[in-house]
PDB file of C-alpha atoms in Angstrom:
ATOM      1  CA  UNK A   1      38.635  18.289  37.154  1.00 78.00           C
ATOM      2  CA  UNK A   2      36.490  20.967  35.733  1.00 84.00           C
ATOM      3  CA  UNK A   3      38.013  19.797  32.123  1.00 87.00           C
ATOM      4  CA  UNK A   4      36.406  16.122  32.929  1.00 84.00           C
ATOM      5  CA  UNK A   5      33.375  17.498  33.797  1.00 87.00           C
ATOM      6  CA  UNK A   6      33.085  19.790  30.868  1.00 90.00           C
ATOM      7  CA  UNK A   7      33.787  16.787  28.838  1.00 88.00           C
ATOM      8  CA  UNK A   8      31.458  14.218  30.756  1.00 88.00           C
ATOM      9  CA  UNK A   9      28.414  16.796  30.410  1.00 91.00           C
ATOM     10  CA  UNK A  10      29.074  17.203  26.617  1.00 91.00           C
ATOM     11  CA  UNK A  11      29.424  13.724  26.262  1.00 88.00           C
ATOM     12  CA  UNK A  12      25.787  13.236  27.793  1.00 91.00           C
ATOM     13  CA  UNK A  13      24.593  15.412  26.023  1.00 93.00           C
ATOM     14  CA  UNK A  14      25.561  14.316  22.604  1.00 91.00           C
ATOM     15  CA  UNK A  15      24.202  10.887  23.998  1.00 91.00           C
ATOM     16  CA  UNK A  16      20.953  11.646  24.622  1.00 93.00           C
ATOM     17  CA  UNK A  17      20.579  13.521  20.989  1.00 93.00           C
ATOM     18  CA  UNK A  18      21.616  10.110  19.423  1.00 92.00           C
ATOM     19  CA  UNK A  19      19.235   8.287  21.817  1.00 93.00           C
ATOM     20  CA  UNK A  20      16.630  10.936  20.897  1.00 95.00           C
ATOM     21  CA  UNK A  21      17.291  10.013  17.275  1.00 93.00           C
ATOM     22  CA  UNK A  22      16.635   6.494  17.300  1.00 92.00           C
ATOM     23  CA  UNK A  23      13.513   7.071  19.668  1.00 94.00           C
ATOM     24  CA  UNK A  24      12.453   8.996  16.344  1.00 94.00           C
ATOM     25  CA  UNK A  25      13.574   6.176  13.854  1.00 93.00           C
ATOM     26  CA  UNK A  26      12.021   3.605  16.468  1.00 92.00           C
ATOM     27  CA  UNK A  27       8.569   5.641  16.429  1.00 93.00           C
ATOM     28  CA  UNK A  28       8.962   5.539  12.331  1.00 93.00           C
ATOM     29  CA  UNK A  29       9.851   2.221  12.086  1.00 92.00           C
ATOM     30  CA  UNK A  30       6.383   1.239  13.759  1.00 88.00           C
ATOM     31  CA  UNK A  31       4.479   3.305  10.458  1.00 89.00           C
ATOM     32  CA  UNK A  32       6.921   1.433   8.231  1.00 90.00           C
ATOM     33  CA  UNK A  33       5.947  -1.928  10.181  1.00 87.00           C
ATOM     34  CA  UNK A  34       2.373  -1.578   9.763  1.00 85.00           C
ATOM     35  CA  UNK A  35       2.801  -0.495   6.194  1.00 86.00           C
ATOM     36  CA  UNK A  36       4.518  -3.765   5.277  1.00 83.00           C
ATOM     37  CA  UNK A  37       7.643  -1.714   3.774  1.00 87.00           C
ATOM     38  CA  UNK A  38      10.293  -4.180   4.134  1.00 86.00           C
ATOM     39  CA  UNK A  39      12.344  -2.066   1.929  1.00 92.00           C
ATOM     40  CA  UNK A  40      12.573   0.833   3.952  1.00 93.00           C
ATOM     41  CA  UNK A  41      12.828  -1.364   7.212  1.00 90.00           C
ATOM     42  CA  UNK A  42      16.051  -2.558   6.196  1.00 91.00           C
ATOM     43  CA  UNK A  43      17.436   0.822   5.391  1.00 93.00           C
ATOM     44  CA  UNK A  44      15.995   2.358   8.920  1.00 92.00           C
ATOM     45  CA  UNK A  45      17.511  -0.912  10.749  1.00 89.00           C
ATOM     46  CA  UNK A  46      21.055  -0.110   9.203  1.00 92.00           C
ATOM     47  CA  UNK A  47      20.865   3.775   9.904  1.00 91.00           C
ATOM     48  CA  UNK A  48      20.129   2.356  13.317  1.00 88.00           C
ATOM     49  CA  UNK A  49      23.137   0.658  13.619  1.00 90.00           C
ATOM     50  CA  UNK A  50      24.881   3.495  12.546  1.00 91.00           C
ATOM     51  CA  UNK A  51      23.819   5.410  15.523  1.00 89.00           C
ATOM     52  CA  UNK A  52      24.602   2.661  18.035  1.00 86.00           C
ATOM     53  CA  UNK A  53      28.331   2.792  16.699  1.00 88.00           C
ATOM     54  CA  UNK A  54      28.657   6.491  17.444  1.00 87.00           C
ATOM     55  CA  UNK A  55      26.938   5.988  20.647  1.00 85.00           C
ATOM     56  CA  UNK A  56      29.665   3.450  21.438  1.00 86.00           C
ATOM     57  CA  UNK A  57      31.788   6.282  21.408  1.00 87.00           C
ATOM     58  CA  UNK A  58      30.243   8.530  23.631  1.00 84.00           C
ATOM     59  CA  UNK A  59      30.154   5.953  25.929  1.00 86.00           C
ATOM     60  CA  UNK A  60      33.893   5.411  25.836  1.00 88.00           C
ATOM     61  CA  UNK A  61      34.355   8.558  26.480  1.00 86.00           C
ATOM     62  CA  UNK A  62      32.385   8.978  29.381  1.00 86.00           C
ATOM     63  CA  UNK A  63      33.940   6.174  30.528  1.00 88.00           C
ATOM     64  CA  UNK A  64      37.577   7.858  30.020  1.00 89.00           C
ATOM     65  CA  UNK A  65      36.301  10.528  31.993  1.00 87.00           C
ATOM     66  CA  UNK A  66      35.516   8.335  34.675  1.00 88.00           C
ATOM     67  CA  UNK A  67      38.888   6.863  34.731  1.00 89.00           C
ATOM     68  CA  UNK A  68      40.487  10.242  35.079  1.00 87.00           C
ATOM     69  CA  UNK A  69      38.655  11.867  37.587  1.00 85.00           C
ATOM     70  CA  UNK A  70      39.333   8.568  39.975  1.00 86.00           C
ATOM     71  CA  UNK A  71      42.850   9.353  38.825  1.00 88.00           C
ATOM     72  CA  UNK A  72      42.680  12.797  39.953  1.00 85.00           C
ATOM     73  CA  UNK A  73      41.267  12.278  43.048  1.00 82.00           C
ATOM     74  CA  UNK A  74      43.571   8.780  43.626  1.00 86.00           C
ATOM     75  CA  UNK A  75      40.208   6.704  44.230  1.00 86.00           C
ATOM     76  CA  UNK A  76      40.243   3.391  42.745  1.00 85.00           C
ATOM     77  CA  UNK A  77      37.350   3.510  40.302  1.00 86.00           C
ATOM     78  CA  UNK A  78      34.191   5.415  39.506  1.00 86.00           C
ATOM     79  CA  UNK A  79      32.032   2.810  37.528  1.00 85.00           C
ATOM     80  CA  UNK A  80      28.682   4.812  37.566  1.00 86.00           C
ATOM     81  CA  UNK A  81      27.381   8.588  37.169  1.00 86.00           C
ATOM     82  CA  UNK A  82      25.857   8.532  40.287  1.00 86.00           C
ATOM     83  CA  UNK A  83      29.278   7.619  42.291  1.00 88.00           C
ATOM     84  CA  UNK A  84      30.638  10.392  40.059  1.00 86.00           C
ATOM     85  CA  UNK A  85      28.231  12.932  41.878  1.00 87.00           C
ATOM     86  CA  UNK A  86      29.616  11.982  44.894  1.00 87.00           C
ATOM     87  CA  UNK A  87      32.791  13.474  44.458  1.00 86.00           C
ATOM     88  CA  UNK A  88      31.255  16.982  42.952  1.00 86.00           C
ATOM     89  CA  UNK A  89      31.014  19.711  45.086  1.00 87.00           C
ATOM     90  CA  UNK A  90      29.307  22.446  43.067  1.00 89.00           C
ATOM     91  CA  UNK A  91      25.252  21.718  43.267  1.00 92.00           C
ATOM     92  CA  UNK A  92      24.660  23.592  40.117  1.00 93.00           C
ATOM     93  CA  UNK A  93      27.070  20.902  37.912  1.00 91.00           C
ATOM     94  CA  UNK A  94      25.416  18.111  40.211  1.00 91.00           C
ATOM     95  CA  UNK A  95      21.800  18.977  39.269  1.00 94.00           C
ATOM     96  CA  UNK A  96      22.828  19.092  35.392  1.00 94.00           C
ATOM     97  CA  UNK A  97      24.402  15.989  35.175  1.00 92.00           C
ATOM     98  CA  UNK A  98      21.591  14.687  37.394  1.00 92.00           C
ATOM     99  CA  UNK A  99      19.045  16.272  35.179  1.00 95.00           C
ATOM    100  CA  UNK A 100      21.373  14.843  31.947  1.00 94.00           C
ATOM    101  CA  UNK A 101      21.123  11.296  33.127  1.00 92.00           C
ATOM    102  CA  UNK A 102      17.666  11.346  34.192  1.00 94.00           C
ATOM    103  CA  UNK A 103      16.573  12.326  30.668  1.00 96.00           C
ATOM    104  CA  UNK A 104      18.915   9.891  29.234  1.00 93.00           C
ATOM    105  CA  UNK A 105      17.377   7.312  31.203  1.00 94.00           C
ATOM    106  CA  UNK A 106      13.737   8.527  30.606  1.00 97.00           C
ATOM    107  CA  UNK A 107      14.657   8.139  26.357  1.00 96.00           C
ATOM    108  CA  UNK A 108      15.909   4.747  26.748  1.00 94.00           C
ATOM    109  CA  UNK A 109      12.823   3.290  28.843  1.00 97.00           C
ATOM    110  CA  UNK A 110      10.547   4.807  25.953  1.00 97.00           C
ATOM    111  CA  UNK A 111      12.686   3.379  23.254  1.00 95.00           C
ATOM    112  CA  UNK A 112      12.018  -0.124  24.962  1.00 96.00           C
ATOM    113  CA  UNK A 113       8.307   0.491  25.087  1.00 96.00           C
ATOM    114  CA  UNK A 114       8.341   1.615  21.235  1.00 94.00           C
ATOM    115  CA  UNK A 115      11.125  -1.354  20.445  1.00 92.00           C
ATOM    116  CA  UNK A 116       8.322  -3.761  22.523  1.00 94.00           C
ATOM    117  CA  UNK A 117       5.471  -2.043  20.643  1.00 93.00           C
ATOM    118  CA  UNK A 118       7.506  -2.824  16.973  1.00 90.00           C
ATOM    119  CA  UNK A 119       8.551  -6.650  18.007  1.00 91.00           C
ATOM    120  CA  UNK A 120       4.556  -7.221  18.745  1.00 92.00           C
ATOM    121  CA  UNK A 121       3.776  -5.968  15.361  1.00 89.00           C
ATOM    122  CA  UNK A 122       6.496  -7.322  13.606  1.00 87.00           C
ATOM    123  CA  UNK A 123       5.544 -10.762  15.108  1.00 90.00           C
ATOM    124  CA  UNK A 124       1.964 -10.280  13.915  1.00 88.00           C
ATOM    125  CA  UNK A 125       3.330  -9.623  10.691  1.00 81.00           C
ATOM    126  CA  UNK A 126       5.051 -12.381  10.371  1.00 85.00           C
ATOM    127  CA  UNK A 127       2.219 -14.771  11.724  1.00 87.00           C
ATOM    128  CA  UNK A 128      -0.025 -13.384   8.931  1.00 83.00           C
ATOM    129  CA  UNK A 129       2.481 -14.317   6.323  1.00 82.00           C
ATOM    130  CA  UNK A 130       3.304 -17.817   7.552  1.00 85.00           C
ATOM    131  CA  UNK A 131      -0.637 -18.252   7.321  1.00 85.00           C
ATOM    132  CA  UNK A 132      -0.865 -16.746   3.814  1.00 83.00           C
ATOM    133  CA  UNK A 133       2.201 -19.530   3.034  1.00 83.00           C
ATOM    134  CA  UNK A 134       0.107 -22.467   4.455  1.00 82.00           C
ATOM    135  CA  UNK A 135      -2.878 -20.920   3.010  1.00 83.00           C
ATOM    136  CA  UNK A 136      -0.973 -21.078  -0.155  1.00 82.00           C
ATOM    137  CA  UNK A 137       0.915 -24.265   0.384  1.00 79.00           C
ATOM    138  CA  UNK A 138      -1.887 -26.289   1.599  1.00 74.00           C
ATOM    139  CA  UNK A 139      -0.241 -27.407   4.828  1.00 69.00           C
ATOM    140  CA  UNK A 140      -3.415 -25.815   6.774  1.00 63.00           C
ATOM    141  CA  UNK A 141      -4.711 -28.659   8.834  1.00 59.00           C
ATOM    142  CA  UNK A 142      -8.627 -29.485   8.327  1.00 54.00           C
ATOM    143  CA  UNK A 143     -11.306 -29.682  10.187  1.00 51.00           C
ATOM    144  CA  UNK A 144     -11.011 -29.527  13.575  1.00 52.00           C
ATOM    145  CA  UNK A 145      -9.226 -32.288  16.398  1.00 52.00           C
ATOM    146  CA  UNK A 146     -12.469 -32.566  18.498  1.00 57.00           C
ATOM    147  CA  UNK A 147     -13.120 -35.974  18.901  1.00 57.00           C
ATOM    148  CA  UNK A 148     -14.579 -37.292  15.358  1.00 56.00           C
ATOM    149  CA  UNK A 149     -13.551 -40.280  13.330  1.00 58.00           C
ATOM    150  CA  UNK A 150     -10.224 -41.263  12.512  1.00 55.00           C
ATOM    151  CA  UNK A 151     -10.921 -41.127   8.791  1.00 54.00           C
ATOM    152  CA  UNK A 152     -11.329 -37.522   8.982  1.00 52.00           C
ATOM    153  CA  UNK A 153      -7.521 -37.394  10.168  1.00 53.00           C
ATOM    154  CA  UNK A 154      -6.163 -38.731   7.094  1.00 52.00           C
ATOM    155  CA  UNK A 155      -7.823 -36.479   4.703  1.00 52.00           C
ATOM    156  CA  UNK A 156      -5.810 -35.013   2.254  1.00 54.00           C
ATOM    157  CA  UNK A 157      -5.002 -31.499   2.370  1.00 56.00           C
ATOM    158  CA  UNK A 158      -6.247 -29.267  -0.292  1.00 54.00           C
ATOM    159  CA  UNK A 159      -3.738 -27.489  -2.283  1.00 55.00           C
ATOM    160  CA  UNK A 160      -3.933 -24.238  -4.604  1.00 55.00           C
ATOM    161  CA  UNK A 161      -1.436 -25.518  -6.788  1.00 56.00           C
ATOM    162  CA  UNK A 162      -1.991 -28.649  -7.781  1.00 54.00           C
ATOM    163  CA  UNK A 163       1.139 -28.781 -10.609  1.00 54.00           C
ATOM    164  CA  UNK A 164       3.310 -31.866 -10.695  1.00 56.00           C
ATOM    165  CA  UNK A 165       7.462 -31.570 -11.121  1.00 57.00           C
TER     166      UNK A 165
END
């Protein structure tokens, strides 16, 4: 058992480094959001993925773990951390992988903020361009739809580019 725990604390920790690491790239990404660099974006987004596929490791392994321990102590399944704890007797271990989880947990509620903070921008971002396009297009509506004459609704939109094809 001490082999599974071993392996269940290293595996939480390497977890919370990666989540660490993409609470960094998410904090970046909002700079590279507000700077318009689309460019960049894309790369951080992939090297993002990258880290969620190793993560998906980690958490197969600390799943594994899981499995084994119930197998060494013939339960029928440990499906969380917390049951896990349960079963340790040693407070010291208990309190680390308490401590582990807690600050795994902490990471991923401030990745949601910063992930909530980067959607609201991006959104912005791309309600600023869509009204450059009408802007641009001509399909901004004039005038306003107060009450006024019905002649006024049929008024032809203006246009910047006024080529034929």
């Amino acid at each position: 058992m001490k082999k599974s725990i071993d392996q269940l604390i290293e595996s939480l920790i390497h977890e919370k480094n990666m989540y660490d690491e993409i609470l960094r790239l998410e904090k970046e990404k909002f700079q590279v959001i507000r700077n318009g660099n689309m460019q960049l974006l894309e790369k951080m987004t992939q090297k993002e993925q990258q880290y969620l596929m190793k993560m998906g490791t980690f958490e197969k392994i600390r799943r594994s773990v899981l499995v084994n321990v119930a197998d060494e102590l013939e339960v029928d399944e440990i499906s969380s951390i917390s049951e896990f704890l349960l079963y340790i007797e040693d407070d010291t271990v208990v309190e680390e992988i308490d401590k582990l989880r807690d600050e795994l947990l902490k990471v991923i509620a401030e990745i949601k903020e910063v992930n909530q903070l980067n959607e609201k921008l991006m959104k912005q971002h791309l309600e600023y361009i869509q009204f450059n396009l009408e802007v641009l297009t001509g399909n901004i509506q004039e005038g306003n739809s107060y009450g006024g004459k019905a002649s006024e609704k049929g008024k032809q939109k203006i246009n910047l580019f006024d080529a034929r094809i």
